[in-house]
């Protein structure tokens, strides 16, 4: 959930410049140029001491579903409940660049938004010794009921000394989204139950289905969008991913990484992918939805919002959702409040409200982000939910069933960075540049050695 199209930054229609100097340049990556977090719209610093309005700034990536344009309009609802609050969201495409910029600003204690989203791939680093002390303890400030969240979600955001630095927004139970029109033209079944049987129990069957598709593929189409996306999907279902049981990085010895890598390499070499980089800054991947360039995409719950926004009205009703080969969890995020913010108490209250069960249900109904609160997951509002874009697809039943099968893997503080190296510098080179798998693996290994201090 990280990219922009030429006209929209996911669900928010932003166009941030993501140049190589983004970490130091004056950009809109997190909180905008100039003043620090909490600045009001007119640049007066956002002070609420005289009864004036307080501006709360939220830094996000991807599609969180809170916004007033394409989301659940939660910002407008909160502003109506709190007339002295104005909410401004800064949303960017690339999750890795977002995180790199956030780390830099945390180290300087400046330029931060009042609330910062943190993706699960980076939460272990956020709770670690370098950053853990820089966040507000949301178990004590803001009024959140941390017992409402899935227990493992709370543990992920808890520091070694017991501070809860993030409130769960969503989780990412896996499914497969597929284009029914393209499946029909390729002489594959279109009924979601029959489609799921094609690959039930084994990601290798999914790759095999892709080879079958390509034999009858409509001109200019591929079975799957991206070998890197397939890697992430397969790895999401593995009990061992980047970390060992102690939470230490051990990616080279991980059976899960090797399984996901081999299947992604097979897919790339077999020509069943569109060779796209997911969430690319140019919007090529986004355009692929609209132009029907691929028939399937690995589809954690948050991906449904991306499909809706990027495939657009012309393709409504063409996409359906089937069960994945194996249950897994790809993604999911948290809202955290930096201590350096100007309005930490007000920000904590807003973070607690945005992640409360009632708001989780509203976001799911519009954007498909599966809640990380226990009661919401089990509620009729989620279990019976459908998303208009997907017609009569029982979206709630599919994803809540997938969520029940999630067994979280251990995470290390370097997972997010290693994932980027493997997908963007390893698999993508195989797919787009013809690099040999052996050379690509070695390139990833060198990047990890050079860039990650352990």
Steps between C-alpha positions, in 0.01 A plus 500: 500500500764738402478657155351777291345524158556796272196666648467349846724400785305188580178621652617850563598655167830638611808540282803526728836532331707201600841598375822341617552792736164448666646441842654845514288698260200709595222261396155396606617153596371514854414837646574743223760773473602754758363470852482189713201286579182663612539811285163648421385552145597864505844430649434649842637192676164345573477635853172430671579678823277799423201289403591502131506200273766233538627340183591134539717362223500131411778341294392189310589285202270295282127486561388521861140586414454792738490784249201706395538442126512125439504364854255475789502877560624451855692825503183698429314302765764568765519868410124525543528340843794725589449843337837624627688228307609511136656185353750505215630178351826475305507176304785360291540213258816316595495336841879459518566867423232596748672296769848628415376857527316428823814352657701807401245736652474292816876524541473879475177528702365737236285503190273229639127469458291482816404144407723275292394173342743210545485188282540160666828441316653786698322466834780295658743780418258762630473318835874432520768670711566788259142611442288348775537798734392752233131404502211575731381199702150457357399260776509797738422802281204559270249262654548202267381160619797285404317185612265547202777416254624159396752394761778438249441840344555670837813294567650611171471866605621458858852602606713275722409718800128465435405821317240466222625737229249418226129426464408248233324629191455178307642160420563349157335160462573360156273420204537505122318766300436406139354656188201287399494628141862404442452162663205428272697597190785274612252211541536484878206475743361825636299382800700589811460157659619326184783748460621434855512127426753563222770575755365378834771407748810583296648818354672284238152422365443874466810530280385196302161666444687801368672285239162362397364854472786615276425228244166669427572849631333798334758698305709733712401348834682300764368271768655688794609856552839454662744230607589720796137511605490121475809479720334711768181296482674164528723622783195631686380142540829365636563436872860619460558817305792740548560439870581200717294402803686757711414787267850526357553549126580166334362540151761292315421190704123547496306214335217748438722744311643219288155364416366843406815586301490176297134541409548865405800409284295226332219746429740758357679245282174350374371831365178496701549845654457850361849586633371798695636652818218528748444851635739656248525877503413541132163331547563228242374229733190703583429547132520124455178461698317748283639356177440134593866406459486213749240252619599450864659683789590368843230666701533569871189677620643850456559427129126515430507877553784535252317294238185708547687827458740399224289271281230767512128506421546352153616172655249477783359150522791343308707414808420225747675351803595137561662322793881486485702181464609530865389743771740783573532857620663765282516842656299681758599820674488708816443862596772641726543840666850653517585666830651789303158600365348826613162349586585152625199466731249608235675281243480198732127554540454518123711186447289317759178610330617410148595149613195433717276209397225728370738676264664173394160378381438821302837479324450134412161574349650757264861397448521131586768540767442208740480623861754405765247523783356168618133591534494678166642198320223284643222754451218462245612831350823332388382141456217602268675789331515549126681768304290648223787493250519120531125442465361210701843368603484408871806708579450491876463124514801438276738723694376427851540129423852567374576705812407207721780300340774753569793388715734801523863428420782646710614839374837673518572870491646461149213314331372796301840592362592145405162458329574806286844367406359161400204629300638820344868407462472124462183368343426813298846480340428140397163600363586822319872473425556129454745474790570140592339383826843417641635848426185666630520308829864599539411864433240486777748339738754776437238770553401349835866481605570858390184674618393321816708522815456200725 
